[in-house]
mmCIF file of C-alpha atoms in Angstrom:
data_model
loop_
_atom_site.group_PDB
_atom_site.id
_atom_site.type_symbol
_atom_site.label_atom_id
_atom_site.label_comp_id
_atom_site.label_asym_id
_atom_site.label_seq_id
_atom_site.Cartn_x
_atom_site.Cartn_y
_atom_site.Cartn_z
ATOM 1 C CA UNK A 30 9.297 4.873 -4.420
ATOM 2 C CA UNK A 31 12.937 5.546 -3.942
ATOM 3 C CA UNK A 32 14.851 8.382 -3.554
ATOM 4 C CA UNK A 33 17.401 9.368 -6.156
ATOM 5 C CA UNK A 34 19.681 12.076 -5.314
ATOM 6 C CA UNK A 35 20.485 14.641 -8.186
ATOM 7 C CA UNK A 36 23.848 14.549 -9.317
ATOM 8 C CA UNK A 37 26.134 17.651 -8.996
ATOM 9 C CA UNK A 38 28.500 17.895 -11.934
ATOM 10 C CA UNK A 39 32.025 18.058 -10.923
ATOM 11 C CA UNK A 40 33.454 21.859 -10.631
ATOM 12 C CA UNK A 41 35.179 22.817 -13.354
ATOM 13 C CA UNK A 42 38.347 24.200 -11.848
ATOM 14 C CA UNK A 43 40.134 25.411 -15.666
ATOM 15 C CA UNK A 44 36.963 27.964 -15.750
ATOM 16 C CA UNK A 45 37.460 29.202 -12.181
ATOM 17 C CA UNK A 46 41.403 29.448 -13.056
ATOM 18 C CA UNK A 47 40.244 31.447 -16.556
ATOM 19 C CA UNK A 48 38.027 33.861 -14.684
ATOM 20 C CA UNK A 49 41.020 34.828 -12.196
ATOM 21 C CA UNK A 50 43.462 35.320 -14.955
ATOM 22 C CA UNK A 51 40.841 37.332 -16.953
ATOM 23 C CA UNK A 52 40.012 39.393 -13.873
ATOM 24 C CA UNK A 53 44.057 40.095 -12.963
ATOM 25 C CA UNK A 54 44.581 40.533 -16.713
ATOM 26 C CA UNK A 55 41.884 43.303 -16.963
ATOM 27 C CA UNK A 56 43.363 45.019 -13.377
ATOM 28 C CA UNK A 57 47.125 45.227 -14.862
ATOM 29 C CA UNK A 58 45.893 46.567 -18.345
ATOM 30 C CA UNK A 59 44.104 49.095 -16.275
ATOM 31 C CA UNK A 60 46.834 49.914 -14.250
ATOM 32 C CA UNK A 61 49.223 50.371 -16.821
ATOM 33 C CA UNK A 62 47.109 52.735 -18.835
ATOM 34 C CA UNK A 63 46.877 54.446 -15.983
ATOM 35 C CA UNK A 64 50.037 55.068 -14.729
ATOM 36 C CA UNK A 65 51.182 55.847 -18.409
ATOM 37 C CA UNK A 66 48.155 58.555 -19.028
ATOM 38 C CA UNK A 67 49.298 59.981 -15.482
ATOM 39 C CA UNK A 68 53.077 59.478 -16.787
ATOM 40 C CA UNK A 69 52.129 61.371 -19.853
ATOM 41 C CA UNK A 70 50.492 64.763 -17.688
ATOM 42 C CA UNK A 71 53.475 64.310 -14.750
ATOM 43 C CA UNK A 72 56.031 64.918 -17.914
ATOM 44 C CA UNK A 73 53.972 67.905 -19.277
ATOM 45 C CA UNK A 74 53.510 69.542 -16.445
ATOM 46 C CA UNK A 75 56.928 69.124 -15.491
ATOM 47 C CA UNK A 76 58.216 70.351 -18.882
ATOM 48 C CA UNK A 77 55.918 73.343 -18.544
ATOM 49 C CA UNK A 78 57.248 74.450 -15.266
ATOM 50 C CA UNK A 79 61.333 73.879 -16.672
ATOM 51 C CA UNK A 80 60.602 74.856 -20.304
ATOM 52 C CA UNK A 81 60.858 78.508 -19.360
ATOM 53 C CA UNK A 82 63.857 78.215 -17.511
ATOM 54 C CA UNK A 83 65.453 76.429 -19.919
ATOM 55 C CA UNK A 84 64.583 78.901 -23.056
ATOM 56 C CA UNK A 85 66.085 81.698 -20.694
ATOM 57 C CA UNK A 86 69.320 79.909 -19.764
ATOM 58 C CA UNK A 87 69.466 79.255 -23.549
ATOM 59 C CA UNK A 88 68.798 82.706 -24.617
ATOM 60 C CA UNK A 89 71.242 84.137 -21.897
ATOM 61 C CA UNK A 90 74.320 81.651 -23.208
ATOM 62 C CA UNK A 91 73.679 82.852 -26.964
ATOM 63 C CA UNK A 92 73.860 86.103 -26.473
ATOM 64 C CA UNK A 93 77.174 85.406 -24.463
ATOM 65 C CA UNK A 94 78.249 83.205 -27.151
ATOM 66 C CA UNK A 95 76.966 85.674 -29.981
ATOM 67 C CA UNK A 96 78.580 88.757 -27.806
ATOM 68 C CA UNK A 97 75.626 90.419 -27.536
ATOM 69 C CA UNK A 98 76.011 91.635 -24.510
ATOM 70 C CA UNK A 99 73.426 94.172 -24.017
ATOM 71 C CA UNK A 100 71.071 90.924 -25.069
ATOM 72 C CA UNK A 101 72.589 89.488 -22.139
ATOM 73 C CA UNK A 102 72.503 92.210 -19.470
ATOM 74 C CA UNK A 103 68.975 92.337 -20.228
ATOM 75 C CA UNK A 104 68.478 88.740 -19.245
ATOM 76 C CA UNK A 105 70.038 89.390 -15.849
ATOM 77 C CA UNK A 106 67.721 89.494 -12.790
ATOM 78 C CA UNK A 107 67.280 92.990 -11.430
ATOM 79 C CA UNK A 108 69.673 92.776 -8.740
ATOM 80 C CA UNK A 109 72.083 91.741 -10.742
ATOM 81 C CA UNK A 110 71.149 94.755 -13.464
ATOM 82 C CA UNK A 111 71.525 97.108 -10.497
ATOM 83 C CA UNK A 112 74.671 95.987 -9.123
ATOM 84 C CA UNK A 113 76.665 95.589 -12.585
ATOM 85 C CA UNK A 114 76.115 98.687 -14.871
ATOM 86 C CA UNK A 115 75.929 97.738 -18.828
ATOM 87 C CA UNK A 116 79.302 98.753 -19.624
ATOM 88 C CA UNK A 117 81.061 97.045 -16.708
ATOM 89 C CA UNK A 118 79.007 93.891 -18.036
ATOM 90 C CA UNK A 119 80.540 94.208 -21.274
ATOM 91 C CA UNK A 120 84.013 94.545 -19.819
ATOM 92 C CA UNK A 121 83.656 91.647 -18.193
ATOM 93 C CA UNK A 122 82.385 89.320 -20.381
ATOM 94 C CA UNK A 123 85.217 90.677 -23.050
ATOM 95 C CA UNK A 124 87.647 89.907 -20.848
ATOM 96 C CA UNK A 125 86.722 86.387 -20.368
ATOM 97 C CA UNK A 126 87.573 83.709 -23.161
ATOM 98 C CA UNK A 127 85.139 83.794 -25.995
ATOM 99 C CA UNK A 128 82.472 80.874 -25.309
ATOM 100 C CA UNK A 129 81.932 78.584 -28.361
ATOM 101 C CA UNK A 130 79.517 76.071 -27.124
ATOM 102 C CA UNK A 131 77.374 75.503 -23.881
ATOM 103 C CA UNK A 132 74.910 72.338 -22.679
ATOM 104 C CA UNK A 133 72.548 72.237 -20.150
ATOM 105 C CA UNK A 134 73.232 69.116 -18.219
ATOM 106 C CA UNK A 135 70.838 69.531 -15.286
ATOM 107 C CA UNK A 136 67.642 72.156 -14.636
ATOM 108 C CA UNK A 137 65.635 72.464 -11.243
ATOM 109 C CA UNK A 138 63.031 74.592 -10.212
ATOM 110 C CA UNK A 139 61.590 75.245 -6.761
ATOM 111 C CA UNK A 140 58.409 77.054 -5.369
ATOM 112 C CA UNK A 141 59.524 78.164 -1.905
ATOM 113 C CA UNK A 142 56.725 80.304 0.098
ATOM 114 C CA UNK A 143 55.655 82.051 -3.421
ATOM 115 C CA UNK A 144 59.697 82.830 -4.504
ATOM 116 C CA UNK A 145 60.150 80.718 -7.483
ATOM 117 C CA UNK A 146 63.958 80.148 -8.542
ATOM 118 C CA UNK A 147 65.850 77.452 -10.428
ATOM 119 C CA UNK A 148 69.491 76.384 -10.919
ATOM 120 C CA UNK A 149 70.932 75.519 -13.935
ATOM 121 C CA UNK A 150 74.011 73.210 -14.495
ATOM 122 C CA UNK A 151 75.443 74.086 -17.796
ATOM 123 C CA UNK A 152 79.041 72.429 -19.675
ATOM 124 C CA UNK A 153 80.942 76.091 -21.068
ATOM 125 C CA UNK A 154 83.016 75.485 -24.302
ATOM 126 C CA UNK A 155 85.484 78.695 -24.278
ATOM 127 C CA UNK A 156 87.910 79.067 -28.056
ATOM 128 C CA UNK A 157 90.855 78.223 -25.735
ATOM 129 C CA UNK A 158 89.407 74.500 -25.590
ATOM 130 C CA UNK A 159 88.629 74.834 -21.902
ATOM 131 C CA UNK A 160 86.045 73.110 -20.682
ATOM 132 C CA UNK A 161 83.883 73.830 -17.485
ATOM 133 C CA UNK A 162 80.306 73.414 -15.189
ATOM 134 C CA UNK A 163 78.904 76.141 -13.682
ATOM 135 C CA UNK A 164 76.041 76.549 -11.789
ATOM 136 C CA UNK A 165 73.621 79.749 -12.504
ATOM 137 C CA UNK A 166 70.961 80.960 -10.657
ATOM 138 C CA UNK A 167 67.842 81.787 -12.204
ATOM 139 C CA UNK A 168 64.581 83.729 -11.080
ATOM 140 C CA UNK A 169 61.338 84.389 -11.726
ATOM 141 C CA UNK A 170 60.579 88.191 -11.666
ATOM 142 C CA UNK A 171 57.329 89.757 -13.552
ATOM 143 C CA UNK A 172 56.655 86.313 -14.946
ATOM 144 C CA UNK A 173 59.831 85.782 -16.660
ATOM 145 C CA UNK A 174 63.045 83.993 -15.881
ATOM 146 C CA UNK A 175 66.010 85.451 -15.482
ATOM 147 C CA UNK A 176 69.906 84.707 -14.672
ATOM 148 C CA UNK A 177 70.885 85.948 -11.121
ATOM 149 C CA UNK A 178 73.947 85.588 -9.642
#
């Protein structure tokens, strides 16, 4: 009797290369649904923690735009409300051009050691045609933002 080695089929390399690809392809789709469904909460809560800020500094501008200005003093931070009486306010606002349009260009907001403030960098269209950028301050005082400064 002889002895007759079984044959081994040759490997198959294209199935070994399918398997890889299938395996990386799976990891990337997996990855990018991840980072977009983290993407998608990052923007929200981001959003949520500006949104505020942003409603105020709108609020504040229309009621400068509207001359409301009692609407306005009432948007001021608390310092500001008891360094600047109402009718000073008024004064000075009146004495300014009128403001026409405004456009918030840039909005931060920090959390230092509990004190939660923002800036806000907003375009000013005054019925001269001047154009500027200011900077205001905002804070958060009894859970509501308001323009300081």
């Amino acid at each position: 009797m002889t002895y007759q080695p079984i044959r081994v089929p040759p490997r198959d390399n294209r199935r070994t290369l399918r398997i890889v690809l299938i395996v990386v392809g799976v990891v990337l789709a997996l990855c990018c649904l991840g980072g977009t469904v983290g993407g998608f909460f990052l923007y929200g809560a981001a959003k949520e923690a500006v949104g505020p800020a942003r409603e105020a500094t709108t609020s504040y501008l229309d009621a400068v735009r509207a001359g409301d200005h009692q609407r306005a003093y009432e948007l001021l931070c608390r310092e500001e409300r008891e360094r600047t009486s109402l009718a000073d306010f008024g004064r000075r606002q009146a004495a300014e051009p009128r403001l026409v349009d405004h456009d918030i260009a840039g909005l931060t907001v920090n959390n230092t050691n509990g004190q939660v403030r923002g800036t806000a960098t907003v375009r000013l269209t005054t019925e001269t045609g001047g154009a500027s950028t200011r900077v205001l301050t905002l804070v958060k005082e009894d859970g509501a933002w308001r323009l300081c400064g």
